[in-house]
Short mmCIF file of C-alpha atoms in Angstrom, two decimals:
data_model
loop_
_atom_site.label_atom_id
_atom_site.label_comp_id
_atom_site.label_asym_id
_atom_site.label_seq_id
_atom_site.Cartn_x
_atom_site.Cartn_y
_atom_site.Cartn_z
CA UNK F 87 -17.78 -28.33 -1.74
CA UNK F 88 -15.35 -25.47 -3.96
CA UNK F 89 -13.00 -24.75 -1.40
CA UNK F 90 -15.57 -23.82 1.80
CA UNK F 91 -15.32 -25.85 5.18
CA UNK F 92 -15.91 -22.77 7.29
CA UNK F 93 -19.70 -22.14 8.78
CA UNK F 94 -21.50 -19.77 7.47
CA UNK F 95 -21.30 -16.89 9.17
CA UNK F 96 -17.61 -16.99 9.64
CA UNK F 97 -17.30 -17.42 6.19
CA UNK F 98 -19.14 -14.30 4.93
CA UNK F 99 -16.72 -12.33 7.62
CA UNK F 100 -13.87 -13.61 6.04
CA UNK F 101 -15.35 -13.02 2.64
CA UNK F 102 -16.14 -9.51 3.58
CA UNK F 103 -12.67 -9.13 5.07
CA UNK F 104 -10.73 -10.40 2.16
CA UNK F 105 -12.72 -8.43 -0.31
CA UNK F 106 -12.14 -4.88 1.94
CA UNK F 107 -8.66 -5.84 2.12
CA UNK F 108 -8.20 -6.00 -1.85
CA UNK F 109 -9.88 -3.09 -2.66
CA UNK F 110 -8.87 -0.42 -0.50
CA UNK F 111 -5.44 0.61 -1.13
CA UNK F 112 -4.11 1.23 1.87
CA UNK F 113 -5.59 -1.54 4.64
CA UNK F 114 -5.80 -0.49 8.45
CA UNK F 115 -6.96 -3.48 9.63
CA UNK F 116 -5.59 -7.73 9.61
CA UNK F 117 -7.01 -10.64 8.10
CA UNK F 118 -7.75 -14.01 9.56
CA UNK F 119 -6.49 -17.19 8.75
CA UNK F 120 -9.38 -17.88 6.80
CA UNK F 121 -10.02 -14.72 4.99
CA UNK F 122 -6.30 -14.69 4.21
CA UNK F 123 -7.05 -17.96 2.41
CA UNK F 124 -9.55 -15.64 0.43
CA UNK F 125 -7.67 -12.67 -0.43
CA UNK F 126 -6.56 -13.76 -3.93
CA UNK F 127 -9.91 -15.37 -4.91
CA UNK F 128 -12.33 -13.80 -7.28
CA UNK F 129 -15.44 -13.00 -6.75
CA UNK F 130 -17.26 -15.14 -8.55
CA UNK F 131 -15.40 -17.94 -6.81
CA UNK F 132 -17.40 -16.08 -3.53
CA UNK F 133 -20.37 -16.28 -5.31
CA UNK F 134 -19.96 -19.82 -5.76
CA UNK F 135 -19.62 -20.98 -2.11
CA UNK F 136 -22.46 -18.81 -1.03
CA UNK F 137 -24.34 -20.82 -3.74
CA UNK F 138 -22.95 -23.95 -1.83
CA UNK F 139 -23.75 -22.61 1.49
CA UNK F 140 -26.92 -22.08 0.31
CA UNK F 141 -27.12 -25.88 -0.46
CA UNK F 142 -27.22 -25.53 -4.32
CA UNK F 143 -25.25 -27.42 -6.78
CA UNK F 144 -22.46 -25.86 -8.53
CA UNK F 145 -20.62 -26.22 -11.68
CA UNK F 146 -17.43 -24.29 -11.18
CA UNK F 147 -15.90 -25.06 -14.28
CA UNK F 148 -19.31 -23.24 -15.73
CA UNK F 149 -20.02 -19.65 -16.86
CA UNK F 150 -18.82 -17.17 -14.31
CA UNK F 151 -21.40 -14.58 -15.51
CA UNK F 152 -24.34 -17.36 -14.90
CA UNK F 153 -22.96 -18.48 -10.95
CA UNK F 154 -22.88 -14.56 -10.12
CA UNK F 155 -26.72 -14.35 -11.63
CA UNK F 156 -27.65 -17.11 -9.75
CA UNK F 157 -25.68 -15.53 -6.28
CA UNK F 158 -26.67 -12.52 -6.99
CA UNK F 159 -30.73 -13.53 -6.81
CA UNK F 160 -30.00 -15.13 -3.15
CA UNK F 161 -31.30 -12.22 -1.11
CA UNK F 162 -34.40 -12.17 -2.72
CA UNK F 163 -36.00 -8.77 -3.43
CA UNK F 164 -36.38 -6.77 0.17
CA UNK F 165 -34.42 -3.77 0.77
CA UNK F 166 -32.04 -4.44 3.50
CA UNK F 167 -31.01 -0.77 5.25
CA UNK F 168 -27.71 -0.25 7.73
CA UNK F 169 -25.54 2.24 8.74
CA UNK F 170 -22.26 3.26 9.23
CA UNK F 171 -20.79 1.25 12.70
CA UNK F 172 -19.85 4.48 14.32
CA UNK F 173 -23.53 6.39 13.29
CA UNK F 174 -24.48 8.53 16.02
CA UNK F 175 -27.71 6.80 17.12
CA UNK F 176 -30.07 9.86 18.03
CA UNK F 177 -30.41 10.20 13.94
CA UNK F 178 -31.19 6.58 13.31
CA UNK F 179 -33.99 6.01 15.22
CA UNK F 180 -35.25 3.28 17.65
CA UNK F 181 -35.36 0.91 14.49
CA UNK F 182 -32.14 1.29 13.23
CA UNK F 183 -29.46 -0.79 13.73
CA UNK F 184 -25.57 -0.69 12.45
CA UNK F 185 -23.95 -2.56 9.21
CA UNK F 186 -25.94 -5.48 8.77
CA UNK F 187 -25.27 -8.84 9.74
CA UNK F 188 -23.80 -10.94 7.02
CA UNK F 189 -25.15 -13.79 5.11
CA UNK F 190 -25.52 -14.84 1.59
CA UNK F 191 -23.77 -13.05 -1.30
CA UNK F 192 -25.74 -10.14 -1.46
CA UNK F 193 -25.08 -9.50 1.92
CA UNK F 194 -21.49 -9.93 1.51
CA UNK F 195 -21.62 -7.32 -1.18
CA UNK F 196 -23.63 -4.75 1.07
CA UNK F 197 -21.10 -5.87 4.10
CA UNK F 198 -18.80 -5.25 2.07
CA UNK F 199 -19.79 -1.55 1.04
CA UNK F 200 -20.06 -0.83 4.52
CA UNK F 201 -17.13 -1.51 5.37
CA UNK F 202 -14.88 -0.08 2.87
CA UNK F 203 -17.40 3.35 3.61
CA UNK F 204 -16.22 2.78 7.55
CA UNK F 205 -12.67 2.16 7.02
CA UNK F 206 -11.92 4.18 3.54
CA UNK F 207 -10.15 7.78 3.62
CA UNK F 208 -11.02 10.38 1.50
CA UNK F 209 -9.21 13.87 1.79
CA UNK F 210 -9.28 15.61 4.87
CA UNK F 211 -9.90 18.95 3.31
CA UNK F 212 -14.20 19.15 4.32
CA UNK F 213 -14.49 22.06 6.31
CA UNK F 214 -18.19 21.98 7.06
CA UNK F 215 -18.32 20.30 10.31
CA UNK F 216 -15.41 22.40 11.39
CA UNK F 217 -17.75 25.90 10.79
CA UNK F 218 -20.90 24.64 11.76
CA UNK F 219 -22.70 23.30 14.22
CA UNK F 220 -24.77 19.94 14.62
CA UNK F 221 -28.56 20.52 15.70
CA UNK F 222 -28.70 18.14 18.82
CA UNK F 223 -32.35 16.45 17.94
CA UNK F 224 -33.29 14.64 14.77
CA UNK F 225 -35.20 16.78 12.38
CA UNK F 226 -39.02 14.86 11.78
CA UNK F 227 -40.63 17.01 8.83
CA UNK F 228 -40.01 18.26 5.35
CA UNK F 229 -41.94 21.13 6.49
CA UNK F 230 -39.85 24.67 7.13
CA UNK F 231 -39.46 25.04 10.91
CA UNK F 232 -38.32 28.31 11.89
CA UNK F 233 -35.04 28.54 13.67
CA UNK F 234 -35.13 30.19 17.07
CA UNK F 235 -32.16 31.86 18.62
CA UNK F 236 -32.02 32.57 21.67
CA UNK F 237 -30.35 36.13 23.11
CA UNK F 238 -27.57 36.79 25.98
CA UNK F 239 -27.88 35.89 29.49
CA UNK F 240 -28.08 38.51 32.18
CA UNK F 241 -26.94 38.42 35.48
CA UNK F 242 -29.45 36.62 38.15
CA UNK F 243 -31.82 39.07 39.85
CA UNK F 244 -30.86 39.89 43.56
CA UNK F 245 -33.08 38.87 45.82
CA UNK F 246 -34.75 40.64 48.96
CA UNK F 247 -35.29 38.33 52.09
CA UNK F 248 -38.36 35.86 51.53
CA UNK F 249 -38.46 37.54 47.87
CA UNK F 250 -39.87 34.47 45.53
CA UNK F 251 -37.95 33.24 42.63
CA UNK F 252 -38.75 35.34 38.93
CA UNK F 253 -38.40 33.46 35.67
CA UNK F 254 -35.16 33.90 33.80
CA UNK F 255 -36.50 36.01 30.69
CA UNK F 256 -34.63 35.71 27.36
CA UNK F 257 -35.20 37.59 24.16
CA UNK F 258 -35.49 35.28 21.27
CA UNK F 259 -36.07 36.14 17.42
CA UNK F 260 -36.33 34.23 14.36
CA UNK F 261 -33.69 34.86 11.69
CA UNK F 262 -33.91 31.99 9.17
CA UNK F 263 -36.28 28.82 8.53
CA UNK F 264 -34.36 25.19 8.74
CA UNK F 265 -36.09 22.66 5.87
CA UNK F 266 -34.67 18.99 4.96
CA UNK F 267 -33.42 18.29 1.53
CA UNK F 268 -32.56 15.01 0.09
CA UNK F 269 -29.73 13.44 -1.64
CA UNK F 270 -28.60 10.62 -2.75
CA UNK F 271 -27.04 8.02 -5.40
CA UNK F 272 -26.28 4.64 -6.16
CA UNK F 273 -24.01 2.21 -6.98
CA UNK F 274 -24.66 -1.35 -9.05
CA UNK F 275 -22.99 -4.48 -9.06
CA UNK F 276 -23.79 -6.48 -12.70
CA UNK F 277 -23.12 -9.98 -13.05
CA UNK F 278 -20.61 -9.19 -15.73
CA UNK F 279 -18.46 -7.10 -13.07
CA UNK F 280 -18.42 -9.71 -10.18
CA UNK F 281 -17.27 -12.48 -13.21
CA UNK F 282 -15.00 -10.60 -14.55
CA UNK F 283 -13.25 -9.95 -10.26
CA UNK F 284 -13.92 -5.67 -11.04
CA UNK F 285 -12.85 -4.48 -7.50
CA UNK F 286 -11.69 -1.53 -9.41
CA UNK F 287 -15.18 -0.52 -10.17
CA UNK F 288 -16.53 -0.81 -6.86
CA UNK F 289 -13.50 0.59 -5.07
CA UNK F 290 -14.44 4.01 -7.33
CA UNK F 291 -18.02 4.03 -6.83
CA UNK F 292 -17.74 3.73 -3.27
CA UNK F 293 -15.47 6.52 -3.11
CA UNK F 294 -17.61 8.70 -5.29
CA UNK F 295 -20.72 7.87 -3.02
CA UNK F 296 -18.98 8.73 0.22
CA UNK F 297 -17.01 11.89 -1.15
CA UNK F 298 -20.24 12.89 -3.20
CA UNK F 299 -22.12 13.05 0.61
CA UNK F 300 -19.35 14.59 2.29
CA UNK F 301 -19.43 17.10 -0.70
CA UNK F 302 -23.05 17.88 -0.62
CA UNK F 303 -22.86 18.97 2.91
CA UNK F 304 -19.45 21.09 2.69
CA UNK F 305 -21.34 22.92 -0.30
CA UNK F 306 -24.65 23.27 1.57
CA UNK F 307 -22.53 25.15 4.57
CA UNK F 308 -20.71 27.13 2.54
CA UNK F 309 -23.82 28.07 0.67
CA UNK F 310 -24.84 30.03 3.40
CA UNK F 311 -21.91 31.75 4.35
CA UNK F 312 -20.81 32.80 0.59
CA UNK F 313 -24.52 33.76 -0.72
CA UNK F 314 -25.59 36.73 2.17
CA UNK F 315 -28.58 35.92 2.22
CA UNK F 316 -30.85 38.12 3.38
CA UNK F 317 -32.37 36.94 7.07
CA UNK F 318 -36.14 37.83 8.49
CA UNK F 319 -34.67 40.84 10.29
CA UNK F 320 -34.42 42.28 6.90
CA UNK F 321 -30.62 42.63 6.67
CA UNK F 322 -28.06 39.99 4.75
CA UNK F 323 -25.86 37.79 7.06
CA UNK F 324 -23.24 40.14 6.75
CA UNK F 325 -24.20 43.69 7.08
CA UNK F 326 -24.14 47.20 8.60
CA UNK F 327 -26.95 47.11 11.07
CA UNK F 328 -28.98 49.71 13.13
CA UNK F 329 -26.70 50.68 16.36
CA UNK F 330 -28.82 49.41 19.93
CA UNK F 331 -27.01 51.78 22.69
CA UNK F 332 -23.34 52.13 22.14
CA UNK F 333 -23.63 48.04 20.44
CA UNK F 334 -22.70 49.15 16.57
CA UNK F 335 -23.59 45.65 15.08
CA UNK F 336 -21.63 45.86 11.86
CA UNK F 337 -20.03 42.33 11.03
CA UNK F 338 -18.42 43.33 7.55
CA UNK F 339 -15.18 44.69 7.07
CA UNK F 340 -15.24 46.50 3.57
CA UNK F 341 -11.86 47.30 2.21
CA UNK F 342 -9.63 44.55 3.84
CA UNK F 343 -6.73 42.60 3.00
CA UNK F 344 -5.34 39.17 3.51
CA UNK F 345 -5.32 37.78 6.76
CA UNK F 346 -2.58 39.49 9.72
CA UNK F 347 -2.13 40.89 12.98
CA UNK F 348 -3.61 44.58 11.81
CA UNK F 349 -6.67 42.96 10.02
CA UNK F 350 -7.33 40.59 12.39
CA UNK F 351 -7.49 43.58 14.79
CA UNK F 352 -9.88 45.46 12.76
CA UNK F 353 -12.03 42.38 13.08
CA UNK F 354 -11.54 41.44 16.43
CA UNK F 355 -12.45 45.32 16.82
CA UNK F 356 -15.87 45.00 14.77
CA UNK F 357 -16.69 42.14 16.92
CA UNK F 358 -16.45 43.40 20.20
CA UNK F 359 -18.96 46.06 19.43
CA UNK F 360 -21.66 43.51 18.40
CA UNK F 361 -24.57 43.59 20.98
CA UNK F 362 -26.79 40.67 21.77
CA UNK F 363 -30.37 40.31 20.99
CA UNK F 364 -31.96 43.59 21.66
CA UNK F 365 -29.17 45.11 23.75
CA UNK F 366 -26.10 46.37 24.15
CA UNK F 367 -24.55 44.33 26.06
CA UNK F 368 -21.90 42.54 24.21
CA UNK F 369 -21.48 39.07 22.99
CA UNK F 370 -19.10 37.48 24.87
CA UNK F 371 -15.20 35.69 24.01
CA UNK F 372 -13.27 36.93 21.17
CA UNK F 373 -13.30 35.50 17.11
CA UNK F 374 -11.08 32.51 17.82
CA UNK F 375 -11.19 30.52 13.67
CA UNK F 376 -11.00 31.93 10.41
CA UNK F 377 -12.36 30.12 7.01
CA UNK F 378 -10.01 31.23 4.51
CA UNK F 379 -9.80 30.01 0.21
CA UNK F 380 -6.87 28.57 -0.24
CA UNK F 381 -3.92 30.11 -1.77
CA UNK F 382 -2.79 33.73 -0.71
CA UNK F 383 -5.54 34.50 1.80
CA UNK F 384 -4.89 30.87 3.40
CA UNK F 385 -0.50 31.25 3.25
CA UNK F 386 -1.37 34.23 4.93
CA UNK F 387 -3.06 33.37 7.70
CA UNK F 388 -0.85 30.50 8.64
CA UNK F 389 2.08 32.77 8.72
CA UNK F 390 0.16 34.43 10.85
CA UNK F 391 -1.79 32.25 13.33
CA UNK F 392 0.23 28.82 13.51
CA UNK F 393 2.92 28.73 16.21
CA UNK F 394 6.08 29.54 14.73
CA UNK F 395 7.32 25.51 15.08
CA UNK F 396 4.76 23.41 12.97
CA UNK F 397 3.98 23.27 9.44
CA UNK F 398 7.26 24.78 7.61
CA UNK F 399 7.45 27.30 10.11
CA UNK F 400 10.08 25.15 12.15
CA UNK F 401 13.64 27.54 13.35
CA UNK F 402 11.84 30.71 12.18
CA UNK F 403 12.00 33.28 14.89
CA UNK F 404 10.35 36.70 14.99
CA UNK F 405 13.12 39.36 13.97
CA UNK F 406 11.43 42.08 16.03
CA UNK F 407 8.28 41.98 18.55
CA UNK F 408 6.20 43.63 15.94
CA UNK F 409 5.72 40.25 13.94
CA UNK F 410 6.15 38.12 17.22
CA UNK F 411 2.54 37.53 16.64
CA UNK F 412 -0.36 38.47 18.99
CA UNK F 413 -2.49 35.81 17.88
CA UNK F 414 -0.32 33.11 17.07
CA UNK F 415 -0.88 29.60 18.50
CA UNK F 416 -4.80 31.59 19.43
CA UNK F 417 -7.11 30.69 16.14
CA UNK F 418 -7.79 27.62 14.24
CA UNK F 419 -6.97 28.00 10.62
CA UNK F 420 -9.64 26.23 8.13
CA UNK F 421 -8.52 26.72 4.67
CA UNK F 422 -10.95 25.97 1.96
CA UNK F 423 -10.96 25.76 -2.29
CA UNK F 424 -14.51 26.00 -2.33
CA UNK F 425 -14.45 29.71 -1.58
CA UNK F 426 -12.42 30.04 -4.48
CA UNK F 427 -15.24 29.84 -6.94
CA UNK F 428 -16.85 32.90 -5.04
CA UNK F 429 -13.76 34.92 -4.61
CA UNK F 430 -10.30 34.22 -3.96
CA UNK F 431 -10.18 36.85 -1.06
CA UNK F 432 -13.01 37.20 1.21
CA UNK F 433 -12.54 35.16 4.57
CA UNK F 434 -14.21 35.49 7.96
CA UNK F 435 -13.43 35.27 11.31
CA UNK F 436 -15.67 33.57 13.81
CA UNK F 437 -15.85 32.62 17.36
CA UNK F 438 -16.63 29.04 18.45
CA UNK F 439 -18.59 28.20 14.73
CA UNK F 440 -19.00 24.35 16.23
CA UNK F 441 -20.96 25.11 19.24
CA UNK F 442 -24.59 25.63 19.44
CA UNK F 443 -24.63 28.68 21.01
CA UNK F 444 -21.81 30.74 19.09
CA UNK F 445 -22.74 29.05 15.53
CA UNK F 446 -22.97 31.03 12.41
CA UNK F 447 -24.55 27.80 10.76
CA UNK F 448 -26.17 25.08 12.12
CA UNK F 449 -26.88 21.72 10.30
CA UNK F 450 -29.82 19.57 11.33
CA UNK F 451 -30.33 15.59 10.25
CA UNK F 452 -33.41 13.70 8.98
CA UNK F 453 -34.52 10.97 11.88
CA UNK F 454 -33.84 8.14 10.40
CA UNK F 455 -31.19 8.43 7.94
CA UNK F 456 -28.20 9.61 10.30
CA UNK F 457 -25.03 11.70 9.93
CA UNK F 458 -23.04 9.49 7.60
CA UNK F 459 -26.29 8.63 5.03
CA UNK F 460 -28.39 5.93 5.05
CA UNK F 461 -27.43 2.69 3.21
CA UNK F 462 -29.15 0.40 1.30
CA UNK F 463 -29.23 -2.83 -1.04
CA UNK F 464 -31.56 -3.97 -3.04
CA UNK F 465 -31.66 -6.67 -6.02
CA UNK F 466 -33.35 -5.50 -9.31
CA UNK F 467 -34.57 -8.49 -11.40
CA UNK F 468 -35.19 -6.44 -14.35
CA UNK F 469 -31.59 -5.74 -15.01
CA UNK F 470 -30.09 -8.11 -13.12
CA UNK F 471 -27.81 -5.73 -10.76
CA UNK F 472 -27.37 -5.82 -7.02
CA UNK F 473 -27.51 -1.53 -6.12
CA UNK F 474 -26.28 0.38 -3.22
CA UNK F 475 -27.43 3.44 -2.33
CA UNK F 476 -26.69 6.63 0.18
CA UNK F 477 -29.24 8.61 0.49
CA UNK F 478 -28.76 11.48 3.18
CA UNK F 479 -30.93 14.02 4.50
CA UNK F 480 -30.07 17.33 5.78
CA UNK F 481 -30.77 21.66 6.20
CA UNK F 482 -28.43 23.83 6.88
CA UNK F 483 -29.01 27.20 7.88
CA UNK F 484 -28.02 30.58 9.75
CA UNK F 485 -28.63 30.69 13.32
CA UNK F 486 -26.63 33.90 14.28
CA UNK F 487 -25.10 36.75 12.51
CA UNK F 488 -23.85 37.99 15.88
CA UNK F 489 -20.89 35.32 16.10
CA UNK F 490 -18.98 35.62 12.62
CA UNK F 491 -17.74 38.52 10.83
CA UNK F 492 -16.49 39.34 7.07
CA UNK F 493 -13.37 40.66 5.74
CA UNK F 494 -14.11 41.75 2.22
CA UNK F 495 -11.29 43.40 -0.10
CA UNK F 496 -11.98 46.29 -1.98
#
């Protein structure tokens, strides 16, 4: 046999191993002996000890094109599904299972996208899941479910002696509808590509499938935030509304400026005037993150939030207690280029944006098809190619206007 004494399944570990470890430029993880003893060979060379594996005869001094066709057709024609190893498994459902185990060459090539999609890292600078919230149950319908928020808790009711226990009451309303969209892409592996050893081709569609995901659902977020929509009270996300009491309920600063320690009072100051649902008592806490475009609005806030010892700030000192900082070290920074393309200046302030209850914007995932996107490979006979696909499913939309506020420049 070319090359192959290991069993099968070890071998398609290696295989996968070996392959991960050439394409991804920066490896976090250590090869065994025997997928060290695979690093350097091509992939049709793979192809050709599956094929022995598989108990066929091999020419390897043939066409490399015509071993990867024959590999390639190994698998047969069923979709085979997986998901990322660290999925959270309330979104996959009872079928689901992680990265699939490997086998033949096309499973080696589908192992093989899964893990370089576990262990690959894109740019750090998605800022959806650090302004949102995660819905905790699996979403089951295309339909448009409305999105129920629920108002502030009161104190409990005193009781008289042998007085019998009342209901909690909350006020709820309905200010947006939450409705799954889908997305996805693929990826295809030709026979021409595995014979001529293209790791550079897969290496950049993988990326492109992974960022093109994480993309989707930064845009999606920010979608919400940036457009004001109007909500089913009647009003936009940001807006002047109707006083309840001595509660003002205006989250929009008109006429601000970049982020400091005045602004971020005048916020701060908006906010602690918002009532809850039909009340005037107040939300609770104080704004705590801003979501700022990058450039000036973003340099800003960091010389204005981060303690003065991190991030260029190191042996700066505050030269009187007016810019000591009252915030400083007190809210989470989240700069983001997106933002740009709307304006260059607006940012907002919220208060706890990743919990449930405080969330501006919630995001909710299709049962079945998980955070990360769900992965599949499939063989096409008609053209020959071996795809992989991502195909996520996801809403995103406002839960609270109560919990965020705007600073817009004149």
């Amino acid at each position: 046999m070319f090359g192959t004494t290991q069993p099968k399944e070890q071998f398609a570990i290696d295989a996968i191993n070996a392959l991960a470890y050439r394409s991804t430029d920066k490896p976090t993880f250590e090869l065994s002996k025997g997928a060290e003893a695979m690093a350097n060979k091509p992939l049709w060379a793979i192809a050709a000890e599956c094929l022995q594996h598989a108990g066929h005869q091999v020419d390897i001094y043939g066409n490399p094109q015509l071993i990867a066709e024959r590999a390639m057709q190994l698998g047969g024609l069923d979709r085979v599904t997986s998901f990322a190893a660290n999925e959270d498994r309330r979104y996959i459902g009872a079928s689901g299972s992680p990265n699939a185990t490997p086998g033949d060459f096309p499973n080696i090539l589908s192992g093989l996208a899964n893990k370089f999609l576990d262990t690959v890292e894109l740019d750090e600078d998605y800022s959806f899941d650090q302004v949102s919230a995660v819905m905790p149950n699996a979403l089951n319908d295309f339909k448009p479910a409305p999105l129920i928020n629920r108002g502030t808790v009161d104190e409990l009711d005193e009781l008289q002696d042998a007085e019998q226990l009342k209901e909690l009451g909350l006020e709820e309303e309905v200010l947006s509808y939450v409705f799954v969209r889908r997305f996805g892409n693929k990826f295809g592996w030709t026979p021409k590509m595995i014979a001529d050893d293209d790791m550079n081709a897969f290496s950049e569609g993988m990326l492109g499938l992974q960022e093109a995901w994480q993309t989707t659902q930064n845009r999606l977020v920010l979608d919400r935030f940036t457009s004001n929509e109007n909500l089913l009270d009647g009003f936009p996300l940001f807006a002047d509304r109707p006083n309840v009491g001595t509660a003002t309920n205006n989250n929009i600063r008109s006429g601000g400026a970049v982020p400091s320690d005045s602004e971020w009072g005048e916020m701060e100051t908006l906010y602690s005037d918002i009532g809850g649902i039909g009340t005037q008592q107040r939300v609770r806490g104080s704004l705590n993150t801003i979501l700022t475009p990058t450039g000036e609005p973003a340099q800003a806030a960091r010389r204005t939030f981060f303690p003065l010892n991190r991030d260029g700030l190191e042996n700066k000192v505050a030269t009187t207690t007016e810019n000591v900082g009252l915030y400083r070290g007190e809210v989470a920074v989240v700069p983001e280029s997106e933002l740009r393309s709307v304006s260059a200046s607006t940012w907002y302030g919220m208060r706890s944006p990743t919990r449930l209850r405080t969330a501006t914007v919630v995001r909710g995932y299709f049962k079945g098809y998980g955070t990360q996107g769900r992965r599949e490979r499939w063989y096409d006979p008609g053209n020959k190619t071996i795809y992989v696909s991502i195909e996520g499913r996801i809403a995103a939309a406002v839960k609270n206007w109560r919990y965020a506020v705007k600073n817009q420049t004149a």
